[in-house]
Amino acid sequence: MREDEIEDGRRRWQERMRTATEQGQVRDADFTTISGVEVDPVYGPEPGVDDPRFERIGWPGEYPFTRGLYTTGYRGRSWTIRQFAGFGNAHQTNERYKMILRSGGGGLSVAFDMPTLMGRDSDDARSIGEVGHCGVAIDSAADMEILFDGIPLGEVTTSMTISGPAVPIFCMYVVAAERQGVDPGVLNGTLQTDIFKEYIAQKEWLFGPEPHLRLIGDLMQYCVDTIPDYKPLSVSGYHIREAGSTAAQELAFTLADGFGYVELGMSRGLDVDVFAPGLSFFFDAHIDFFEEIAKFRAARRIWARWMRDVYGATTERAQWLRFHTQTAGVSLTGQQPHNNVVRTAVEAMAAVLGGTNSLHTNALDEVLALPSEHAAEIALRTQQVINEETGVANVADPLGGSWYVEALTDRIEAEAEQIFERIRTMGERDVRWRDQYGPMTAGILRGIEDGWFMSEIADAAFEYQQKVEKGEKRIVGVNSYQDTVSGELDILRVSHEVEHEQREVLARRRAERDDDAVRSALADMVEVARTEGNMIPAMLDAVRAEATLGEICDALRDEWGDYTEPARF
């Protein structure tokens, strides 16, 4: 980029920063080093210096957003500390949420148990032994009320990590807000809803892909029309990375999924500048420090370019890639688990230096069980130490311009573009899906059907595991430095009484509700499913009648059928 273009960008940034400061959008804080040296909000090339890379790097707050979405960086607003939590029943998790909020957490993130993730009630025979164990059990809107009791849903942003039955869970959240007296139109939060990554990596689906896309399209339309600040889709690379992908695969598969949802919205006739700001992303922060920073920076740049040049987004908000990050659960070790505090801190720092918008830090004992209260507090304090003590929030994109980081950013971007081309090529050959949705969506569906994504991830995971077993990749406490003086941890154990009590509560609620109203509401919902109408209002009515999650999902399974993944060898 020529010297004059760089200087024009600097002047634009300075003017935006001046305006933000005058409007009170910059925090009143000490922006100096620990030695008292004042630091600038951003750094770039020295005046008068040409830098051919700078067209790809740019300034914070403007296209291509490599250096962040906001002119002010974290001086304007630090990332949201959003701790992921859920265990046992709604009462127990509600107590943990209140502890997180009292301790300085800025947002909540709900972990659901396996029956809930699979759209099953706690008294379903397939739920035995799983109720409340990997998250909180939610059977109906009554549970959702308890989950957020004393937590004003009109004021707290909540993320819900669930995809298969995401839409009925969303309806329960809306009804819980109504019962608090909150206008649902003011709700702000995020629902995962990302069914593509379920077929690719996590395997928690209910139906075949097309019924899920129907529900997702209805949800996108409903949120655009009635809850404008709510984000109905959090496109998730986290589970793709946890399944064993490389950083470039995580980035490419995730953004390709995002492009697929853009095509879904456009196929519904939605305006990309209106619905695209409702898409958010969820990435893994792994242990390779600089590679992760480069991945996050490349993600923003790729998304902005594709949204502008391929999908025609004209507003900055529609070009923004906003993302939540969680430190890598797969990097945690059962051996010498106290080392996990260090791993988590390094991964969290990478997420922050990469410009994450919100962050969850894993607890040291999560490799063994759900986090204890003590371990959860250490995880929360990790973020607070990074934010309050290290100075990393004082300067936007402090590693921008680093030869190493910029080279890694360019490399990961190039690898991702090669993967996009492969997916689009698969989609161009599949006329039925290409014409209905678009080439990227068609390529994703073809890749799912052919097992291509699974194969790519499995190969990457196998290659890494071989290197670990040969000692080429070293993991402290696992294949190196195995001697230790530390003993076993006291871990959180969910009592079997939780399942027994949840089943009793569910039976009592069924006995007390109006069964005729439930049956009628479910029948109306299924009838809408047979039309092109939006299913969300009918599903909300079923939830208001206290239909359970399993009843809603089973009614749709009866209509749409189950999905079984084809056997592959």
Coordinates of C-alpha atoms in Angstrom, one line a residue:
M1 CA 0.0 0.0 0.0
R2 CA 1.3 3.5 -0.9
E3 CA 2.4 5.9 1.8
D4 CA -0.5 8.3 1.0
E5 CA -3.1 5.6 1.3
I6 CA -1.7 4.5 4.7
E7 CA -1.7 8.1 5.9
D8 CA -5.3 8.6 4.7
G9 CA -6.3 5.5 6.8
R10 CA -4.4 6.9 9.8
R11 CA -6.3 10.2 9.5
R12 CA -9.6 8.3 9.2
W13 CA -8.8 6.3 12.3
Q14 CA -7.8 9.4 14.3
E15 CA -11.0 11.2 13.4
R16 CA -13.1 8.2 14.4
M17 CA -11.2 7.9 17.7
R18 CA -11.6 11.6 18.4
T19 CA -15.4 11.3 17.8
A20 CA -15.6 8.2 20.0
T21 CA -13.8 9.9 22.8
E22 CA -16.0 13.0 22.6
Q23 CA -19.1 10.8 22.7
G24 CA -17.9 9.0 25.9
Q25 CA -17.2 5.7 24.1
V26 CA -13.8 5.3 25.5
R27 CA -13.4 3.9 29.1
D28 CA -12.0 6.2 31.8
A29 CA -9.0 4.1 32.6
D30 CA -5.2 4.2 33.0
F31 CA -3.7 3.4 29.6
T32 CA -0.1 3.2 30.7
T33 CA 2.4 0.4 31.2
I34 CA 3.2 -0.8 34.7
S35 CA 6.2 1.5 34.6
G36 CA 3.9 4.5 33.8
V37 CA 4.7 4.8 30.1
E38 CA 1.7 6.1 28.1
V39 CA 0.8 3.9 25.1
D40 CA -1.1 4.8 22.0
P41 CA -4.5 3.2 21.2
V42 CA -3.0 1.6 18.1
Y43 CA 0.3 1.4 16.2
G44 CA 1.0 1.2 12.5
P45 CA 3.8 2.0 10.0
E46 CA 5.9 5.1 10.7
P47 CA 4.8 8.1 8.8
G48 CA 6.3 8.2 5.4
V49 CA 6.9 4.5 5.2
D50 CA 5.3 2.3 2.4
D51 CA 4.1 -1.2 3.5
P52 CA 2.8 -3.4 0.7
R53 CA 1.1 -5.6 3.3
F54 CA -1.0 -2.8 4.8
E55 CA -3.9 -3.2 2.4
R56 CA -4.6 -6.6 4.1
I57 CA -3.9 -5.2 7.6
G58 CA -5.5 -1.8 7.7
W59 CA -6.7 0.1 10.7
P60 CA -9.1 -1.0 13.5
G61 CA -12.7 -0.3 12.8
E62 CA -12.6 -0.3 9.0
Y63 CA -12.5 -2.8 6.2
P64 CA -11.1 -5.5 6.0
F65 CA -11.3 -5.5 9.9
T66 CA -8.2 -7.6 10.3
R67 CA -7.3 -5.5 13.3
G68 CA -10.7 -5.6 14.9
L69 CA -14.3 -4.3 14.4
Y70 CA -14.1 -1.3 16.6
T71 CA -11.9 1.9 16.3
T72 CA -11.4 2.0 20.0
G73 CA -10.4 -1.7 20.5
Y74 CA -10.8 -2.8 24.1
R75 CA -10.5 0.8 25.2
G76 CA -14.1 1.3 24.2
R77 CA -15.4 -1.9 25.7
S78 CA -13.5 -5.0 26.9
W79 CA -14.6 -8.5 25.8
T80 CA -17.6 -10.0 27.6
I81 CA -16.6 -12.5 30.3
R82 CA -19.2 -15.2 29.5
Q83 CA -18.7 -18.3 31.6
F84 CA -20.2 -21.6 30.3
A85 CA -22.1 -23.4 33.0
G86 CA -24.8 -25.9 33.6
F87 CA -25.2 -29.0 35.8
G88 CA -27.9 -30.9 37.6
N89 CA -31.3 -29.3 37.7
A90 CA -32.3 -25.7 37.0
H91 CA -32.2 -24.7 40.7
Q92 CA -28.5 -25.8 41.1
T93 CA -27.4 -24.1 37.8
N94 CA -29.3 -20.9 38.8
E95 CA -27.2 -20.7 42.0
R96 CA -24.0 -21.1 39.9
Y97 CA -25.1 -18.3 37.5
K98 CA -25.7 -16.0 40.4
M99 CA -22.2 -16.8 41.7
I100 CA -20.7 -16.0 38.3
L101 CA -22.5 -12.7 38.1
R102 CA -21.6 -11.7 41.7
S103 CA -17.9 -12.5 40.9
G104 CA -17.8 -10.2 37.9
G105 CA -19.0 -12.3 35.0
G106 CA -20.6 -10.1 32.3
G107 CA -22.8 -12.7 30.6
L108 CA -24.1 -16.2 30.9
S109 CA -23.7 -19.3 28.7
V110 CA -25.9 -22.3 29.2
A111 CA -24.6 -25.9 29.1
F112 CA -27.4 -28.4 28.6
D113 CA -27.4 -32.1 29.5
M114 CA -27.3 -34.8 26.9
P115 CA -31.1 -35.6 26.9
T116 CA -31.8 -31.9 26.4
L117 CA -29.3 -31.7 23.6
M118 CA -31.0 -34.6 21.9
G119 CA -34.5 -33.3 22.4
R120 CA -35.5 -35.9 24.9
D121 CA -37.3 -35.5 28.2
S122 CA -35.7 -36.5 31.5
D123 CA -38.2 -39.4 31.9
D124 CA -37.4 -40.8 28.4
A125 CA -36.0 -44.3 28.7
R126 CA -33.0 -43.1 26.6
S127 CA -32.2 -40.5 29.2
I128 CA -31.5 -42.9 32.0
G129 CA -28.1 -42.1 33.7
E130 CA -27.6 -38.9 31.7
V131 CA -29.9 -36.3 33.4
G132 CA -28.0 -33.3 34.7
H133 CA -24.6 -34.8 34.1
C134 CA -23.0 -32.8 31.3
G135 CA -25.2 -29.7 31.7
V136 CA -28.5 -28.7 33.1
A137 CA -31.8 -30.6 32.5
I138 CA -34.5 -28.5 30.8
D139 CA -37.8 -30.2 30.1
S140 CA -40.2 -27.3 29.8
A141 CA -40.6 -23.5 30.1
A142 CA -41.1 -24.0 33.8
D143 CA -37.5 -25.2 34.1
M144 CA -36.3 -22.2 32.1
E145 CA -38.2 -20.0 34.5
I146 CA -36.3 -21.5 37.4
L147 CA -33.0 -21.4 35.6
F148 CA -33.2 -17.6 35.3
D149 CA -35.0 -16.9 38.5
G150 CA -33.8 -13.6 39.9
I151 CA -31.8 -12.9 36.8
P152 CA -33.5 -10.2 34.7
L153 CA -33.5 -11.5 31.1
G154 CA -34.1 -8.0 29.7
E155 CA -30.7 -6.9 31.1
V156 CA -28.4 -10.0 30.9
T157 CA -27.1 -11.4 27.6
T158 CA -27.4 -15.1 27.5
S159 CA -25.8 -17.6 25.1
M160 CA -27.3 -21.1 24.8
T161 CA -25.1 -23.8 23.4
I162 CA -27.6 -26.1 21.7
S163 CA -28.3 -26.9 18.0
G164 CA -30.6 -29.9 17.3
P165 CA -33.6 -28.7 19.5
A166 CA -32.4 -25.1 19.6
V167 CA -35.7 -23.6 18.3
P168 CA -38.0 -25.1 21.0
I169 CA -35.4 -24.2 23.6
F170 CA -35.4 -20.6 22.2
C171 CA -39.2 -20.6 22.6
M172 CA -38.9 -21.7 26.2
Y173 CA -36.5 -18.8 26.8
V174 CA -38.9 -16.3 25.2
V175 CA -41.7 -17.7 27.4
A176 CA -39.6 -17.5 30.5
A177 CA -38.9 -13.8 29.7
E178 CA -42.7 -13.2 29.2
R179 CA -43.3 -14.8 32.6
Q180 CA -40.8 -12.4 34.1
G181 CA -42.7 -9.5 32.6
V182 CA -40.0 -8.8 30.1
D183 CA -40.9 -7.7 26.5
P184 CA -39.3 -10.4 24.3
G185 CA -38.6 -7.7 21.8
V186 CA -35.7 -6.4 23.9
L187 CA -34.0 -9.7 24.5
N188 CA -30.3 -9.8 23.6
G189 CA -28.3 -13.0 23.4
T190 CA -27.1 -15.8 21.2
L191 CA -28.5 -19.2 20.3
Q192 CA -26.1 -21.7 18.7
T193 CA -28.6 -23.4 16.3
D194 CA -25.7 -24.4 14.0
I195 CA -26.8 -27.8 12.6
F196 CA -24.1 -28.0 9.9
K197 CA -21.4 -28.5 12.6
E198 CA -23.5 -31.3 14.2
Y199 CA -23.4 -33.4 11.0
I200 CA -19.7 -32.4 10.6
A201 CA -18.4 -33.0 14.1
Q202 CA -20.6 -33.2 17.2
K203 CA -23.4 -35.5 16.0
E204 CA -26.3 -34.0 18.1
W205 CA -29.0 -33.7 15.4
L206 CA -32.7 -34.6 15.4
F207 CA -33.8 -34.7 11.8
G208 CA -32.2 -34.7 8.4
P209 CA -30.6 -31.5 7.2
E210 CA -33.5 -30.0 5.3
P211 CA -36.1 -29.9 8.2
H212 CA -33.4 -28.4 10.4
L213 CA -32.8 -25.7 7.7
R214 CA -36.5 -25.0 7.6
L215 CA -36.6 -24.3 11.3
I216 CA -33.4 -22.2 11.2
G217 CA -34.8 -20.1 8.3
D218 CA -38.1 -19.6 10.3
L219 CA -36.0 -18.5 13.4
M220 CA -34.0 -16.1 11.3
Q221 CA -37.1 -14.5 9.9
Y222 CA -38.8 -14.3 13.3
C223 CA -35.8 -12.6 15.0
V224 CA -35.5 -10.1 12.1
D225 CA -39.2 -9.3 12.5
T226 CA -39.6 -9.3 16.3
I227 CA -36.4 -9.5 18.3
P228 CA -33.9 -7.4 16.3
D229 CA -31.0 -7.6 18.8
Y230 CA -31.1 -11.3 19.3
K231 CA -28.6 -13.4 17.4
P232 CA -30.4 -16.6 16.2
L233 CA -27.2 -18.3 14.9
S234 CA -23.8 -18.8 16.4
V235 CA -21.8 -20.6 13.8
S236 CA -19.5 -23.0 15.7
G237 CA -16.0 -24.0 14.9
Y238 CA -15.3 -25.0 18.5
H239 CA -16.6 -28.5 18.1
I240 CA -14.9 -29.0 14.8
R241 CA -11.6 -28.2 16.4
E242 CA -12.3 -30.3 19.4
A243 CA -13.0 -33.2 17.0
G244 CA -9.4 -32.9 15.8
S245 CA -9.3 -30.5 12.9
T246 CA -6.4 -28.2 12.1
A247 CA -6.7 -24.5 12.7
A248 CA -7.2 -23.8 9.0
Q249 CA -9.9 -26.5 8.8
E250 CA -11.7 -25.1 11.8
L251 CA -11.6 -21.6 10.2
A252 CA -12.6 -22.8 6.7
F253 CA -15.4 -25.2 7.7
T254 CA -16.8 -22.7 10.2
L255 CA -16.9 -19.8 7.7
A256 CA -18.2 -22.0 5.0
D257 CA -21.1 -23.0 7.3
G258 CA -21.6 -19.3 7.9
F259 CA -21.8 -18.6 4.2
G260 CA -24.3 -21.5 4.0
Y261 CA -26.6 -19.7 6.5
V262 CA -26.2 -16.5 4.5
E263 CA -27.4 -18.3 1.4
L264 CA -30.3 -19.8 3.5
G265 CA -31.4 -16.3 4.6
M266 CA -31.1 -15.0 1.0
S267 CA -33.1 -17.9 -0.3
R268 CA -35.9 -16.8 2.1
G269 CA -35.8 -13.3 0.5
L270 CA -34.2 -11.7 3.6
D271 CA -32.0 -8.6 3.1
V272 CA -28.4 -9.6 3.8
D273 CA -27.7 -6.2 5.4
V274 CA -30.6 -6.8 7.8
F275 CA -30.1 -10.5 8.8
A276 CA -26.3 -10.9 8.6
P277 CA -25.7 -8.8 11.8
G278 CA -27.6 -11.5 13.6
L279 CA -25.0 -14.1 12.8
S280 CA -22.2 -14.6 15.3
F281 CA -19.4 -17.2 15.5
F282 CA -17.8 -19.4 18.1
F283 CA -14.2 -20.5 17.9
D284 CA -11.7 -22.6 19.8
A285 CA -8.6 -21.0 21.3
H286 CA -6.0 -23.8 21.2
I287 CA -2.5 -23.9 22.7
D288 CA -0.4 -22.8 19.7
F289 CA -0.4 -19.2 20.7
F290 CA 0.5 -17.3 17.5
E291 CA -1.4 -19.7 15.2
E292 CA -4.6 -19.0 17.1
I293 CA -4.1 -15.2 16.9
A294 CA -3.5 -15.4 13.2
K295 CA -6.6 -17.6 12.8
F296 CA -8.9 -15.0 14.5
R297 CA -7.4 -12.1 12.4
A298 CA -7.8 -14.1 9.2
A299 CA -11.4 -14.9 10.1
R300 CA -12.5 -11.3 10.2
R301 CA -10.8 -10.5 7.0
I302 CA -12.2 -13.4 5.0
W303 CA -15.7 -12.9 6.3
A304 CA -15.7 -9.2 5.5
R305 CA -14.5 -9.8 1.9
W306 CA -16.9 -12.6 1.2
M307 CA -19.9 -10.7 2.6
R308 CA -19.0 -7.6 0.5
D309 CA -17.8 -9.2 -2.7
V310 CA -19.8 -12.4 -2.9
Y311 CA -23.0 -11.8 -1.0
G312 CA -23.4 -8.0 -1.6
A313 CA -23.4 -6.8 2.0
T314 CA -23.1 -3.0 1.9
T315 CA -23.1 -2.1 5.6
E316 CA -20.2 -2.5 8.0
R317 CA -22.3 -4.4 10.5
A318 CA -23.2 -7.0 7.9
Q319 CA -19.5 -7.4 7.1
W320 CA -18.5 -7.8 10.7
L321 CA -17.5 -11.2 12.1
R322 CA -18.3 -11.1 15.8
F323 CA -17.1 -14.1 17.7
H324 CA -17.1 -15.8 21.1
T325 CA -14.1 -17.9 22.1
Q326 CA -13.7 -20.8 24.4
T327 CA -10.3 -22.2 25.5
A328 CA -9.6 -25.6 24.2
G329 CA -11.2 -28.4 26.2
V330 CA -9.2 -30.9 24.2
S331 CA -5.9 -29.4 25.4
L332 CA -6.7 -30.1 29.1
T333 CA -5.1 -33.2 30.6
G334 CA -6.2 -35.5 33.3
Q335 CA -2.5 -36.0 34.2
Q336 CA -1.3 -33.1 36.4
P337 CA -4.5 -31.2 36.0
H338 CA -3.2 -28.0 37.7
N339 CA -1.1 -27.5 34.6
N340 CA -4.5 -26.8 32.9
V341 CA -4.6 -23.4 34.6
V342 CA -1.5 -22.4 32.6
R343 CA -2.8 -23.8 29.4
T344 CA -6.1 -21.9 29.8
A345 CA -4.3 -18.6 30.5
V346 CA -2.2 -18.9 27.4
E347 CA -5.2 -19.8 25.2
A348 CA -7.3 -17.0 26.7
M349 CA -4.5 -14.5 26.0
A350 CA -4.4 -15.7 22.4
A351 CA -8.1 -15.1 22.1
V352 CA -7.8 -11.6 23.5
L353 CA -4.8 -10.7 21.3
G354 CA -6.8 -12.0 18.4
G355 CA -9.7 -9.6 19.2
T356 CA -12.4 -11.9 20.6
N357 CA -15.7 -10.2 21.5
S358 CA -16.5 -12.6 24.4
L359 CA -14.6 -15.4 26.1
H360 CA -15.1 -18.5 28.3
T361 CA -12.1 -19.9 30.1
N362 CA -12.2 -23.6 30.9
A363 CA -11.7 -24.8 34.5
L364 CA -8.8 -27.0 35.4
D365 CA -11.0 -30.0 36.3
E366 CA -13.2 -30.0 33.3
V367 CA -11.3 -32.9 31.8
L368 CA -12.5 -35.0 34.7
A369 CA -15.9 -33.6 35.5
L370 CA -18.1 -30.6 35.5
P371 CA -16.3 -27.7 37.1
S372 CA -16.3 -27.3 40.9
E373 CA -17.2 -23.9 42.2
H374 CA -13.5 -23.3 43.2
A375 CA -12.2 -24.3 39.8
A376 CA -14.9 -22.1 38.1
E377 CA -13.7 -19.1 40.1
I378 CA -10.1 -19.7 39.1
A379 CA -11.2 -19.8 35.4
L380 CA -13.1 -16.5 35.9
R381 CA -10.2 -14.9 37.7
T382 CA -7.9 -15.8 34.8
Q383 CA -9.9 -13.6 32.5
Q384 CA -10.0 -10.8 35.1
V385 CA -6.2 -10.9 35.6
I386 CA -5.6 -10.7 31.9
N387 CA -8.0 -7.8 31.6
E388 CA -7.0 -5.8 34.6
E389 CA -3.3 -6.5 35.1
T390 CA -1.5 -7.3 31.9
G391 CA -2.1 -4.2 29.8
V392 CA -3.2 -6.2 26.7
A393 CA -6.5 -4.3 26.5
N394 CA -4.8 -0.9 26.1
V395 CA -3.8 -1.2 22.5
A396 CA -5.8 -2.5 19.5
D397 CA -4.3 -5.5 17.7
P398 CA -0.9 -5.0 19.4
L399 CA 0.7 -7.8 17.2
G400 CA -0.4 -6.2 13.9
G401 CA 2.5 -5.7 11.6
S402 CA 4.6 -8.6 13.2
W403 CA 6.3 -10.4 10.4
Y404 CA 5.5 -13.7 11.9
V405 CA 1.8 -13.0 12.8
E406 CA 1.1 -11.4 9.4
A407 CA 2.7 -14.4 7.6
L408 CA 0.7 -16.8 9.6
T409 CA -2.5 -14.8 9.0
D410 CA -1.9 -14.8 5.2
R411 CA -1.1 -18.5 5.2
I412 CA -4.2 -19.6 7.1
E413 CA -6.3 -17.4 4.9
A414 CA -4.8 -19.0 1.8
E415 CA -5.4 -22.5 3.1
A416 CA -9.0 -21.6 4.0
E417 CA -9.6 -20.2 0.5
Q418 CA -8.4 -23.5 -1.0
I419 CA -11.0 -25.4 1.2
F420 CA -13.8 -23.0 0.2
E421 CA -13.0 -23.7 -3.5
R422 CA -13.3 -27.4 -2.8
I423 CA -16.6 -27.1 -1.1
R424 CA -18.1 -24.8 -3.8
T425 CA -16.9 -27.2 -6.5
M426 CA -18.8 -30.0 -4.7
G427 CA -21.9 -27.7 -4.5
E428 CA -21.8 -26.7 -8.2
R429 CA -22.2 -30.3 -9.1
D430 CA -25.3 -30.8 -7.0
V431 CA -28.0 -28.9 -8.9
R432 CA -31.0 -29.7 -6.5
W433 CA -29.4 -28.0 -3.5
R434 CA -27.5 -25.4 -5.5
D435 CA -30.6 -24.0 -7.0
Q436 CA -32.6 -24.1 -3.8
Y437 CA -30.0 -22.5 -1.5
G438 CA -26.7 -21.7 -3.2
P439 CA -23.3 -23.3 -4.1
M440 CA -21.8 -23.1 -0.7
T441 CA -24.8 -24.6 1.1
A442 CA -25.0 -27.3 -1.6
G443 CA -21.3 -28.1 -1.1
I444 CA -21.8 -28.4 2.6
L445 CA -24.7 -30.8 2.2
R446 CA -22.9 -32.8 -0.3
G447 CA -19.8 -33.0 1.9
I448 CA -22.0 -34.1 4.8
E449 CA -23.7 -36.8 2.7
D450 CA -20.4 -38.1 1.4
G451 CA -18.6 -38.0 4.7
W452 CA -15.9 -35.6 3.3
F453 CA -15.8 -33.4 6.4
M454 CA -15.5 -36.3 8.8
S455 CA -12.7 -37.8 6.7
E456 CA -10.7 -34.6 6.6
I457 CA -11.0 -34.1 10.4
A458 CA -10.2 -37.7 11.1
D459 CA -7.0 -37.6 9.0
A460 CA -5.9 -34.4 10.8
A461 CA -6.6 -35.9 14.2
F462 CA -4.8 -39.1 13.4
E463 CA -1.7 -37.3 12.1
Y464 CA -1.5 -35.2 15.3
Q465 CA -2.0 -38.2 17.6
Q466 CA 0.8 -40.0 15.8
K467 CA 3.1 -37.1 16.5
V468 CA 2.1 -37.1 20.2
E469 CA 2.8 -40.8 20.5
K470 CA 6.2 -40.5 18.8
G471 CA 7.1 -37.6 21.2
E472 CA 7.3 -35.1 18.3
K473 CA 4.6 -33.0 19.9
R474 CA 5.2 -32.8 23.6
I475 CA 2.5 -32.5 26.3
V476 CA 3.7 -31.7 29.8
G477 CA 2.6 -34.4 32.2
V478 CA 1.5 -36.8 29.4
N479 CA 4.6 -37.7 27.3
S480 CA 7.1 -35.5 29.1
Y481 CA 7.8 -34.4 32.7
Q482 CA 5.6 -37.1 34.1
D483 CA 6.8 -37.1 37.7
T484 CA 4.6 -35.0 40.0
V485 CA 4.0 -34.3 43.6
S486 CA 0.3 -33.3 43.1
G487 CA -2.5 -35.5 44.3
E488 CA -6.0 -36.2 43.0
L489 CA -8.6 -33.4 42.7
D490 CA -11.9 -33.2 44.5
I491 CA -14.3 -33.1 41.7
L492 CA -18.0 -32.2 41.3
R493 CA -20.3 -35.2 41.2
V494 CA -23.9 -35.0 40.2
S495 CA -26.1 -37.1 42.5
H496 CA -28.4 -39.7 41.0
E497 CA -31.0 -38.0 43.0
V498 CA -31.1 -35.2 40.5
E499 CA -32.5 -37.5 37.8
H500 CA -35.0 -39.0 40.3
E501 CA -36.2 -35.6 41.4
Q502 CA -36.4 -34.2 37.8
R503 CA -38.6 -37.1 36.7
E504 CA -40.9 -36.5 39.7
V505 CA -41.2 -32.8 39.0
L506 CA -41.9 -33.5 35.3
A507 CA -44.7 -36.0 36.2
R508 CA -46.3 -33.5 38.6
R509 CA -46.2 -30.8 35.9
R510 CA -47.9 -33.1 33.4
A511 CA -50.6 -34.0 35.9
E512 CA -51.3 -30.3 36.6
R513 CA -51.4 -28.9 33.1
D514 CA -54.2 -28.9 30.6
D515 CA -53.5 -31.9 28.4
D516 CA -56.2 -31.0 25.8
A517 CA -54.5 -27.6 25.3
V518 CA -51.1 -29.3 24.9
R519 CA -52.4 -31.8 22.3
S520 CA -54.2 -29.0 20.4
A521 CA -51.1 -26.8 20.4
L522 CA -48.9 -29.6 19.2
A523 CA -51.4 -30.5 16.4
D524 CA -51.4 -26.9 15.3
M525 CA -47.6 -26.8 15.2
V526 CA -47.5 -29.9 13.0
E527 CA -50.1 -28.5 10.7
V528 CA -48.0 -25.4 10.2
A529 CA -45.0 -27.6 9.5
R530 CA -46.9 -29.0 6.5
T531 CA -47.2 -25.5 5.1
E532 CA -44.7 -22.7 4.2
G533 CA -45.8 -20.7 7.3
N534 CA -43.4 -19.7 10.0
M535 CA -43.4 -22.3 12.8
I536 CA -42.1 -20.1 15.6
P537 CA -45.5 -18.6 16.7
A538 CA -47.2 -22.1 16.8
M539 CA -44.2 -23.5 18.8
L540 CA -44.4 -20.7 21.2
D541 CA -48.1 -21.5 21.8
A542 CA -47.1 -25.1 22.5
V543 CA -44.5 -24.0 25.0
R544 CA -46.9 -21.6 26.7
A545 CA -49.3 -24.6 27.2
E546 CA -46.3 -26.3 29.0
A547 CA -45.6 -28.9 26.2
T548 CA -42.3 -30.5 27.0
L549 CA -39.2 -30.5 24.9
G550 CA -39.5 -34.2 24.1
E551 CA -43.2 -33.8 23.2
I552 CA -42.4 -31.0 20.7
C553 CA -39.4 -32.8 19.2
D554 CA -41.3 -36.1 19.0
A555 CA -44.2 -34.5 17.2
L556 CA -41.7 -33.2 14.6
R557 CA -39.9 -36.6 14.4
D558 CA -43.2 -38.2 13.6
E559 CA -43.7 -35.7 10.8
W560 CA -40.1 -35.5 9.5
G561 CA -38.5 -38.7 10.5
D562 CA -35.3 -39.4 12.4
Y563 CA -31.9 -39.0 10.7
T564 CA -29.3 -41.8 10.8
E565 CA -25.8 -41.2 9.6
P566 CA -24.8 -43.5 6.7
A567 CA -22.2 -46.1 7.8
R568 CA -18.7 -45.4 6.4
F569 CA -15.5 -47.4 6.6

